[in-house]
Coordinates of C-alpha atoms in Angstrom, one line a residue:
M1 CA 50.5 96.0 85.8
R2 CA 53.0 97.6 84.1
A3 CA 53.9 100.0 87.7
A4 CA 53.8 96.2 89.6
L5 CA 56.5 94.9 86.8
T6 CA 58.4 98.2 87.7
L7 CA 58.5 98.1 91.5
L8 CA 59.1 94.3 91.0
L9 CA 62.9 95.5 88.6
L10 CA 63.5 97.9 90.9
L11 CA 63.5 95.6 93.8
T12 CA 65.0 92.9 92.2
F13 CA 68.0 95.2 90.6
S14 CA 68.5 97.3 92.9
P15 CA 71.3 97.6 94.9
W16 CA 70.9 97.7 99.0
S17 CA 72.8 100.9 99.2
Q18 CA 73.7 103.7 96.9
A19 CA 73.2 106.2 98.7
W20 CA 75.8 107.6 101.5
W21 CA 73.5 107.4 104.9
D22 CA 74.4 111.2 105.5
K23 CA 76.9 113.7 103.4
A24 CA 77.8 115.0 106.7
W25 CA 79.3 111.9 108.0
T26 CA 82.5 111.3 106.3
Q27 CA 83.3 107.6 106.9
R28 CA 81.9 104.4 107.3
T29 CA 82.3 101.0 108.3
R30 CA 80.5 98.6 106.7
V31 CA 79.6 95.0 108.9
V32 CA 78.8 92.0 107.8
L33 CA 77.2 89.1 110.2
D34 CA 77.6 85.8 108.1
T35 CA 74.9 83.7 109.2
S36 CA 76.2 81.4 105.9
A37 CA 78.9 78.2 106.3
Q38 CA 81.5 80.0 106.3
G39 CA 80.4 82.4 108.6
V40 CA 78.5 81.2 112.2
P41 CA 75.9 79.1 110.1
T42 CA 72.3 78.9 111.5
S43 CA 69.3 77.9 110.5
E44 CA 66.6 79.7 111.5
P45 CA 66.3 83.9 112.1
V46 CA 67.3 84.8 115.4
Q47 CA 65.9 88.3 116.3
S48 CA 66.7 91.1 118.8
F49 CA 70.2 90.2 118.6
A50 CA 72.7 92.0 121.3
L51 CA 75.5 92.6 119.2
A52 CA 79.2 93.0 121.0
L53 CA 80.8 95.0 118.1
R54 CA 84.4 95.6 118.0
L55 CA 85.9 98.9 116.6
H56 CA 89.7 98.5 116.0
S57 CA 91.9 100.4 114.1
G58 CA 91.5 97.9 111.0
N59 CA 87.9 98.4 110.3
F60 CA 87.3 102.1 111.9
D61 CA 89.1 105.3 112.3
F62 CA 89.5 106.9 115.3
V63 CA 91.2 109.8 113.3
A64 CA 88.7 111.0 112.0
A65 CA 86.2 110.2 114.7
Q66 CA 85.2 112.7 117.7
P67 CA 87.6 111.8 120.9
D68 CA 85.0 110.5 122.8
G69 CA 83.2 108.4 119.7
A70 CA 80.1 111.3 119.7
D71 CA 79.8 111.2 116.5
L72 CA 79.2 107.7 115.9
R73 CA 76.0 106.5 114.5
L74 CA 74.7 102.8 113.7
V75 CA 72.4 102.0 110.9
A76 CA 70.1 99.1 109.6
T77 CA 71.0 97.1 106.7
D78 CA 69.0 99.1 104.5
D79 CA 71.3 102.1 105.2
K80 CA 68.6 104.5 106.0
T81 CA 67.1 103.3 109.4
P82 CA 69.5 104.4 112.6
L83 CA 69.5 101.6 115.7
A84 CA 70.2 102.4 119.2
F85 CA 73.6 101.6 120.5
R86 CA 75.3 101.7 123.7
I87 CA 79.1 102.5 124.0
E88 CA 80.7 99.7 126.7
R89 CA 84.6 101.5 125.5
W90 CA 86.0 103.9 124.1
D91 CA 89.7 104.1 123.5
A92 CA 90.5 107.2 121.0
T93 CA 93.8 106.8 122.3
N94 CA 94.7 102.9 121.3
E95 CA 92.3 102.8 119.0
L96 CA 89.2 100.3 120.8
A97 CA 85.7 100.6 121.4
V98 CA 83.1 98.1 122.1
V99 CA 79.2 98.6 121.1
W100 CA 76.4 97.3 122.0
V101 CA 73.8 97.2 119.3
L102 CA 70.4 95.8 119.0
V103 CA 70.5 93.5 115.9
P104 CA 66.8 93.7 114.8
T105 CA 66.7 90.3 112.7
L106 CA 69.2 88.0 111.6
A107 CA 68.8 85.9 108.7
P108 CA 69.6 82.4 108.5
G109 CA 72.2 81.1 106.1
S110 CA 73.1 84.7 104.5
D111 CA 75.9 86.6 104.7
K112 CA 73.4 90.0 103.5
N113 CA 73.2 91.1 107.4
L114 CA 74.5 94.1 107.7
L115 CA 75.3 97.2 109.4
Y116 CA 76.9 100.5 108.7
V117 CA 78.7 102.3 111.2
Y118 CA 79.0 106.6 110.6
A119 CA 82.0 108.7 111.8
G120 CA 83.5 111.4 110.9
N121 CA 81.3 114.7 111.9
E122 CA 82.9 117.0 114.1
K123 CA 79.6 119.4 114.1
A124 CA 77.8 116.2 115.4
R125 CA 76.4 115.8 119.2
A126 CA 75.8 112.5 120.9
D127 CA 73.2 110.4 119.3
P128 CA 69.7 111.1 121.9
A129 CA 68.7 107.6 121.3
A130 CA 71.8 106.0 122.3
A131 CA 71.4 107.9 126.1
N132 CA 68.9 105.7 127.1
A133 CA 69.9 102.1 125.0
T134 CA 71.1 99.3 126.6
G135 CA 72.2 97.3 123.5
F136 CA 69.8 94.5 124.9
D137 CA 66.4 93.9 124.3
A138 CA 63.7 94.1 126.4
S139 CA 63.3 89.8 127.8
V140 CA 66.8 91.0 129.6
M141 CA 66.8 91.5 132.8
A142 CA 69.8 92.4 134.0
A143 CA 73.2 92.6 131.9
L144 CA 76.7 93.0 133.8
N145 CA 79.1 94.3 131.4
F146 CA 81.5 95.0 135.1
A147 CA 82.2 98.3 133.4
T148 CA 82.6 100.2 136.9
P149 CA 83.4 99.2 140.4
D150 CA 79.5 99.3 141.5
G151 CA 79.0 96.5 139.3
A152 CA 75.6 98.0 137.6
D153 CA 74.4 97.1 134.6
A154 CA 73.1 98.2 131.4
A155 CA 70.3 100.5 132.4
Q156 CA 71.9 101.9 135.3
R157 CA 69.2 100.7 137.7
W158 CA 71.3 97.9 138.9
K159 CA 74.1 97.7 141.1
S160 CA 76.1 95.8 143.3
A161 CA 76.0 95.7 147.4
A162 CA 79.3 96.1 147.6
A163 CA 82.2 97.8 145.7
I164 CA 83.4 95.0 143.1
T165 CA 87.0 94.1 142.0
L166 CA 87.5 94.9 138.4
D167 CA 90.2 92.8 136.0
N168 CA 91.2 94.9 133.4
N169 CA 92.2 92.5 130.6
G170 CA 88.8 91.1 130.3
L171 CA 86.7 90.0 127.5
S172 CA 85.3 93.2 125.9
G173 CA 87.2 95.9 128.0
S174 CA 86.9 95.0 132.5
A175 CA 85.7 92.1 133.8
L176 CA 84.5 90.9 136.9
R177 CA 87.6 89.9 139.1
L178 CA 86.9 87.3 142.2
S179 CA 89.1 85.4 144.7
G180 CA 86.2 83.2 146.7
T181 CA 83.7 85.9 147.9
P182 CA 81.1 86.4 145.9
A183 CA 79.9 89.2 145.0
V184 CA 76.4 90.6 145.6
W185 CA 72.9 92.4 143.4
P186 CA 70.7 93.1 146.3
A187 CA 67.2 91.3 144.8
S188 CA 65.3 93.5 142.5
D189 CA 61.9 93.2 141.4
A190 CA 63.4 93.9 137.8
V191 CA 65.6 90.5 138.3
R192 CA 62.8 88.2 138.7
A193 CA 61.7 84.7 137.0
A194 CA 58.1 83.9 137.4
A195 CA 57.5 80.1 138.5
N196 CA 56.4 78.1 135.0
G197 CA 57.9 80.6 133.1
A198 CA 60.6 81.2 131.1
W199 CA 64.3 82.1 131.7
S200 CA 68.0 81.7 130.5
L201 CA 71.4 82.9 131.6
S202 CA 74.5 83.6 129.6
L203 CA 78.1 84.6 130.7
W204 CA 82.0 84.3 130.2
V205 CA 84.0 82.9 132.3
K206 CA 87.9 82.4 133.0
A207 CA 88.5 80.5 135.6
D208 CA 92.0 80.4 137.5
A209 CA 91.1 76.2 139.0
V210 CA 87.9 73.9 138.0
D211 CA 87.6 72.0 141.4
R212 CA 84.9 73.7 142.6
G213 CA 83.0 77.2 143.0
T214 CA 79.5 79.0 142.5
L215 CA 79.5 81.0 139.4
V216 CA 75.8 82.4 139.9
Q217 CA 73.2 81.8 142.7
Q218 CA 69.9 83.5 143.0
G219 CA 67.5 82.0 145.0
P220 CA 66.7 78.4 144.3
L221 CA 68.9 78.3 141.4
S222 CA 72.6 77.8 141.7
L223 CA 74.4 77.5 138.2
T224 CA 78.3 75.6 139.8
V225 CA 81.2 74.5 138.8
Q226 CA 82.3 70.7 140.5
G227 CA 85.5 68.7 139.3
G228 CA 85.7 71.2 136.0
R229 CA 82.2 70.1 135.4
L230 CA 79.1 72.5 135.4
Q231 CA 76.0 71.7 137.3
L232 CA 72.7 73.4 136.8
R233 CA 70.6 73.0 140.7
L234 CA 67.0 73.8 140.6
G235 CA 66.1 72.9 144.3
A236 CA 66.2 69.3 143.8
A237 CA 66.9 68.8 140.7
N238 CA 70.5 68.6 138.9
V239 CA 71.7 69.4 135.1
A240 CA 75.4 68.0 134.8
G241 CA 77.4 68.6 132.2
G242 CA 79.8 70.4 129.9
E243 CA 83.5 70.6 130.4
L244 CA 85.0 74.1 131.9
R245 CA 88.5 74.2 131.3
P246 CA 91.1 76.8 133.5
G247 CA 92.5 79.8 131.5
V248 CA 90.4 80.4 128.7
W249 CA 87.6 82.6 128.2
T250 CA 84.2 79.8 128.0
H251 CA 80.8 81.2 127.0
I252 CA 78.0 79.3 129.3
A253 CA 74.6 79.2 128.9
A254 CA 71.3 77.6 130.3
T255 CA 67.7 77.9 129.5
L256 CA 64.9 77.0 131.7
A257 CA 61.3 76.7 129.7
Q258 CA 58.4 74.5 129.4
G259 CA 59.8 71.6 132.3
K260 CA 63.4 71.5 130.3
A261 CA 67.0 72.9 131.4
A262 CA 69.5 73.1 128.8
L263 CA 73.2 73.7 129.0
Y264 CA 75.5 75.0 126.2
I265 CA 79.4 75.5 126.6
D266 CA 81.0 77.5 123.3
G267 CA 77.7 77.4 122.0
K268 CA 77.1 74.1 122.2
P269 CA 74.9 71.6 123.8
A270 CA 76.5 70.2 126.7
A271 CA 73.2 69.0 129.1
Q272 CA 69.5 68.4 129.5
G273 CA 66.6 67.3 131.4
D274 CA 63.8 67.8 133.1
I275 CA 63.2 70.4 136.0
V276 CA 60.3 72.4 137.2
L277 CA 61.0 76.2 137.1
P278 CA 59.9 77.7 140.6
A279 CA 59.8 81.9 140.6
I280 CA 63.6 82.6 140.8
E281 CA 64.1 85.4 143.1
G282 CA 66.5 87.3 145.4
E283 CA 70.0 88.6 145.6
L284 CA 72.1 87.7 142.7
R285 CA 75.7 85.9 143.9
V286 CA 78.2 86.0 141.4
G287 CA 81.5 84.2 142.2
D288 CA 81.4 82.3 146.0
G289 CA 84.4 79.7 146.3
F290 CA 85.3 80.3 142.8
S291 CA 88.4 82.0 141.5
G292 CA 88.1 84.0 138.4
S293 CA 87.5 86.2 136.3
I294 CA 83.8 86.8 134.8
D295 CA 82.2 89.2 131.9
T296 CA 78.8 89.7 129.5
L297 CA 76.1 88.3 132.5
Q298 CA 73.1 88.8 131.4
V299 CA 70.0 87.7 132.7
A300 CA 67.0 87.3 130.9
G301 CA 63.4 86.4 131.2
S302 CA 62.6 84.8 128.5
Q303 CA 63.9 80.9 126.9
R304 CA 67.2 82.0 123.9
S305 CA 67.3 79.5 121.3
A306 CA 70.2 77.5 120.2
A307 CA 70.7 79.8 116.9
W308 CA 70.8 83.1 119.3
I309 CA 73.5 81.0 121.6
A310 CA 75.8 79.9 119.3
L311 CA 75.4 83.6 117.6
A312 CA 76.2 84.9 120.9
A313 CA 79.4 82.4 121.8
A314 CA 80.8 83.0 118.3
S315 CA 80.4 87.8 117.7
Q316 CA 81.9 88.0 121.4
G317 CA 85.1 85.1 121.2
I318 CA 88.7 85.8 120.2
D319 CA 87.7 83.9 117.3
N320 CA 85.3 85.6 115.8
K321 CA 83.7 84.0 112.6
L322 CA 80.5 86.4 112.2
V323 CA 81.6 89.6 112.2
R324 CA 83.8 91.0 108.9
A325 CA 84.4 95.0 109.5
T326 CA 85.5 96.6 106.5
I327 CA 86.5 100.9 106.2
E328 CA 84.6 102.2 103.0
Q329 CA 84.9 105.3 101.5
E330 CA 81.9 107.6 100.8
G331 CA 80.0 106.9 97.4
A332 CA 81.1 102.6 98.3
D333 CA 77.8 100.7 96.7
A334 CA 76.3 97.7 98.5
E335 CA 79.5 95.8 97.9
G336 CA 81.6 97.8 100.4
A337 CA 84.6 99.0 98.9
S338 CA 87.4 98.3 101.4
P339 CA 90.5 100.6 100.9
G340 CA 92.4 97.1 100.2
Y341 CA 94.9 95.2 102.6
L342 CA 98.3 97.6 101.6
G343 CA 95.3 101.0 102.5
V344 CA 94.4 99.0 105.9
L345 CA 99.0 98.4 106.7
V346 CA 99.7 102.1 105.3
K347 CA 97.3 103.9 107.8
N348 CA 98.4 101.5 111.1
L349 CA 101.9 101.9 110.5
T350 CA 103.4 103.8 113.3
V351 CA 106.0 105.9 113.7
D352 CA 109.1 104.1 113.9
A353 CA 108.2 101.9 110.9
W354 CA 107.1 105.2 108.6
V355 CA 111.2 106.2 109.6
V356 CA 112.4 102.9 108.6
I357 CA 110.6 102.9 105.5
I358 CA 111.3 106.1 104.5
I359 CA 114.8 105.8 105.0
C360 CA 114.6 102.7 103.4
G361 CA 113.0 104.5 100.1
L362 CA 115.6 106.6 100.1
M363 CA 118.7 103.7 99.8
L364 CA 115.9 102.0 97.1
L365 CA 116.9 105.4 95.0
I366 CA 120.6 105.5 95.5
A367 CA 120.8 101.9 94.6
V368 CA 118.6 102.2 91.7
W369 CA 120.3 105.3 90.4
V370 CA 124.1 103.4 91.4
M371 CA 123.2 100.6 89.2
V372 CA 121.9 102.4 86.2
A373 CA 124.6 104.7 86.1
K374 CA 126.8 101.7 86.6
A375 CA 125.0 99.7 83.7
V376 CA 125.5 102.4 81.6
L377 CA 129.4 103.3 82.6
V378 CA 130.1 99.3 81.8
N379 CA 127.9 99.3 78.8
R380 CA 129.8 102.2 77.1
A381 CA 132.9 101.0 78.3
D382 CA 132.5 97.5 77.1
K383 CA 131.2 98.7 73.1
A384 CA 133.8 101.3 73.4
N385 CA 137.0 98.9 74.1
R386 CA 135.6 96.4 71.6
G387 CA 135.8 99.2 69.0
F388 CA 139.5 100.4 70.0
L389 CA 140.8 96.5 69.9
K390 CA 139.5 96.5 66.8
H391 CA 141.9 99.7 65.9
F392 CA 144.5 98.4 68.5
R393 CA 144.9 94.9 66.8
A394 CA 144.9 96.2 62.9
A395 CA 147.8 98.2 63.4
E396 CA 150.9 96.5 62.1
D397 CA 154.6 98.6 62.7
N398 CA 152.8 102.0 64.6
L399 CA 151.6 101.6 68.4
L400 CA 152.3 105.5 68.5
D401 CA 149.2 106.9 66.7
L402 CA 145.8 104.8 66.5
G403 CA 143.4 107.4 66.1
G404 CA 141.2 109.1 68.7
P405 CA 140.0 109.8 71.4
H406 CA 137.5 106.8 72.8
P407 CA 137.0 108.9 75.7
H408 CA 135.0 106.0 77.1
S409 CA 136.9 103.2 76.8
S410 CA 139.4 101.6 79.7
L411 CA 141.4 100.3 77.4
F412 CA 142.7 103.7 75.3
T413 CA 143.2 104.5 78.4
L414 CA 146.0 101.9 79.5
Y415 CA 146.8 102.4 75.7
S416 CA 147.2 106.4 76.4
A417 CA 149.5 105.5 79.4
G418 CA 151.6 103.6 77.6
V419 CA 152.3 105.7 74.9
R420 CA 152.8 108.8 77.3
E421 CA 155.9 106.4 78.9
L422 CA 157.0 105.6 75.3
K423 CA 157.3 109.4 74.5
K424 CA 158.9 109.7 77.4
R425 CA 161.7 107.6 76.3
K426 CA 162.0 109.4 73.1
V427 CA 160.4 106.1 71.4
G428 CA 159.5 107.0 67.6
T429 CA 161.4 110.1 67.0
P430 CA 164.6 110.6 65.3
S431 CA 166.9 110.8 69.0
A432 CA 165.1 107.3 69.8
P433 CA 168.2 104.9 71.5
A434 CA 169.4 103.0 68.0
A435 CA 169.0 99.5 69.9
G436 CA 165.6 100.3 71.1
L437 CA 163.8 100.1 74.7
S438 CA 166.4 97.9 77.2
G439 CA 164.4 95.5 79.4
A440 CA 164.2 97.6 82.5
S441 CA 162.5 100.2 80.4
L442 CA 159.9 98.0 79.2
D443 CA 158.9 96.8 83.0
A444 CA 159.3 100.8 83.6
V445 CA 156.1 101.2 81.3
K446 CA 154.6 97.8 81.9
A447 CA 154.3 99.3 85.9
A448 CA 153.1 102.5 84.5
V449 CA 150.1 101.1 82.6
D450 CA 149.7 98.5 85.7
A451 CA 148.8 101.3 87.5
D452 CA 146.3 102.9 85.4
V453 CA 144.9 99.4 85.6
V454 CA 144.4 100.0 89.0
R455 CA 143.0 103.1 88.5
E456 CA 140.4 102.2 85.8
T457 CA 139.4 99.2 88.2
H458 CA 138.7 101.5 91.5
R459 CA 136.4 104.1 88.9
L460 CA 134.6 100.9 88.0
N461 CA 134.1 100.0 91.4
S462 CA 133.3 103.3 92.6
Q463 CA 130.0 103.3 94.6
M464 CA 129.0 99.4 94.6
V465 CA 129.8 99.9 98.1
L466 CA 126.4 101.4 98.2
L467 CA 124.4 98.8 96.7
T468 CA 126.2 96.1 99.4
I469 CA 125.2 98.5 101.8
A470 CA 121.4 98.4 100.6
I471 CA 121.9 94.1 100.5
A472 CA 123.4 93.9 103.9
G473 CA 121.3 96.6 106.1
G474 CA 117.9 96.5 104.5
P475 CA 116.8 93.7 105.6
F476 CA 118.7 94.4 108.8
L477 CA 116.5 97.7 109.1
G478 CA 113.1 96.5 107.9
L479 CA 113.6 93.9 110.9
F480 CA 114.5 96.4 113.7
G481 CA 111.0 98.7 112.3
T482 CA 109.0 95.3 112.2
V483 CA 110.4 94.4 115.7
V484 CA 109.8 97.9 117.3
G485 CA 106.4 97.9 115.1
V486 CA 105.4 94.9 117.4
M487 CA 106.7 96.0 120.3
I488 CA 104.5 99.2 120.4
T489 CA 101.7 96.9 119.4
F490 CA 101.5 94.1 122.3
A491 CA 102.0 97.6 124.7
A492 CA 99.2 98.6 123.6
I493 CA 97.1 96.1 123.5
A494 CA 98.5 95.2 127.5
A495 CA 97.7 98.9 128.3
A496 CA 93.9 98.5 126.8
G497 CA 93.5 94.9 127.5
D498 CA 91.9 93.8 124.6
V499 CA 93.4 90.6 123.0
N500 CA 91.1 90.2 120.3
V501 CA 92.8 89.6 117.8
N502 CA 91.2 91.6 115.0
A503 CA 92.7 94.5 116.8
I504 CA 96.2 92.9 116.8
A505 CA 96.5 92.0 113.8
P506 CA 96.3 95.5 111.9
G507 CA 99.3 96.5 113.7
I508 CA 101.6 93.6 113.2
A509 CA 100.6 93.4 109.6
A510 CA 101.4 97.3 109.1
A511 CA 104.8 96.6 111.3
L512 CA 105.9 93.9 108.9
L513 CA 105.5 96.2 106.0
A514 CA 108.5 97.9 106.9
T515 CA 111.0 94.2 106.8
V516 CA 108.8 93.8 103.1
A517 CA 110.5 97.4 103.0
G518 CA 114.0 96.5 103.7
L519 CA 113.4 93.3 101.3
G520 CA 112.3 96.0 98.7
V521 CA 115.9 97.6 99.0
A522 CA 117.8 94.4 99.2
I523 CA 116.6 92.2 96.6
P524 CA 117.1 94.7 93.4
A525 CA 120.2 95.6 94.6
L526 CA 121.4 92.1 95.3
F527 CA 120.5 91.4 91.3
G528 CA 122.3 94.6 90.8
Y529 CA 125.1 94.4 91.9
N530 CA 125.5 90.5 91.0
Y531 CA 125.0 91.5 87.3
L532 CA 127.6 94.7 87.5
A533 CA 130.0 92.6 89.4
V534 CA 130.6 90.4 86.7
R535 CA 130.8 93.0 84.1
I536 CA 133.1 94.6 86.0
K537 CA 135.2 91.6 86.1
G538 CA 134.6 91.1 82.4
I539 CA 136.1 94.4 81.4
S540 CA 138.8 94.1 84.3
S541 CA 139.9 90.9 82.6
D542 CA 140.1 92.3 79.3
M543 CA 142.7 95.0 80.8
Q544 CA 144.9 92.7 82.4
I545 CA 144.8 90.8 78.7
F546 CA 145.4 94.4 76.8
V547 CA 148.0 94.9 79.1
D548 CA 150.0 91.5 78.2
E549 CA 149.2 92.3 74.7
F550 CA 150.2 96.0 74.4
I551 CA 153.5 95.1 75.9
T552 CA 154.5 92.3 73.7
R553 CA 153.7 94.2 71.1
V554 CA 156.2 97.4 71.9
A555 CA 158.7 94.6 72.9
E556 CA 158.4 93.4 69.4
I557 CA 158.1 96.8 67.6
Y558 CA 160.5 98.6 69.6
G559 CA 162.9 96.7 72.6
A560 CA 166.1 96.0 71.8
R561 CA 167.6 93.9 69.0

């Protein structure tokens, strides 16, 4: 009884994954397949689901992995059981990859359907289990991903009769490009559906026009588009419904079983009807009279459930709500240890963005140094001016010796300049003019003091131009880094042919970090500049007032009588 209770507690409170699968692998990506209301809700379990897992710079560290992905490993939810997988595409330069993995079971209404992607082992060799893996379940008779011009299926056992034309901007890599002439795969016993059995078809279509064309035809079965509507024909029987829009990738699925036929568009039921299933065999013709692109065509000898089709449509579409993948650090717990949004941004920064951010960092350091130095200067000057002004106004008949020095007082500097000019004119000495200072002499003294006002103002405003450069130049420099970063991101996506938002978003978000850096320089500099400008303007006004007050006192005491 005690042993049973202990086992129950362990199963109840133990995390899903505590230990790193293998310490030789230095990085792990945690993949959540969300079938809850926040992802792609399903009400029934889905068995043997073929998942096209997209890896990109936002959820996988291509730098740490081997250039050809030989150290890639996929592990099940328990973080112990390796899964067979197949790499359809691996582009380490542009940091994009598509990996097909067969997920044993997806529980309904759960965000605990997990996979782990391991990499970062320089000594690892290619997974032997992946060499013969297709990424699809045993019921799949053919899986055409159009990765090579020979049109070979995932198992490399079925090839097209002639070389096919590839579209490099396919849904997950390259796709089949059609211009009215069909691509043909010769008859094969491996691709044959028995009469009164079960059959399913799944494919992605991007049509140039939807007026007419045959998407797939094999023996008595054909899937066509007429006037934008899909039609599934099997002999004399016909099931029509659903709308095919031109210029966008659309998932189409069809199932035949137990005298029923059903059509699905983007994972949702479009039409159904009664139909008798004869044997489906013979050559496979794809795209007869059709203009556009076709990707990921699967033919299965079983009836796919509505939940399976919905997940298939969601997992490969542009708006993928099923899959969430985050990079984890070694030793992460079951809930994952994401490096954080800032870590993702920094990881995806381009060289130009780094240059801009470094320059902005230097500008910020200079701006902070100027603001601190100026704040100390104006505070000392303001305090010293108040102290000196108190002594000046307390003086009665002798303005030539008020004590000192006051090294931080700008008013004392002006006073010293005035005293210097007065001493040149022998004021306060026995040889001073008996009649006192003339008007011209007073004007000369005032001019000398005014000159020092200008010099003091220049001293107070020195280096303030560095703040104005930070305010005006920081945002523009950051914007420049962002624009270049976005250009590089889109150029890489165009070259790679992958338009998945998950591949685009990290690069664009990282590029925007340059603008943030520019604003991070400009905003503090703007606040500091305005504060210092007001303080300096106040000191300048005090100096102007002091000059008038000083000259007036000199004229009163030492002027002509």
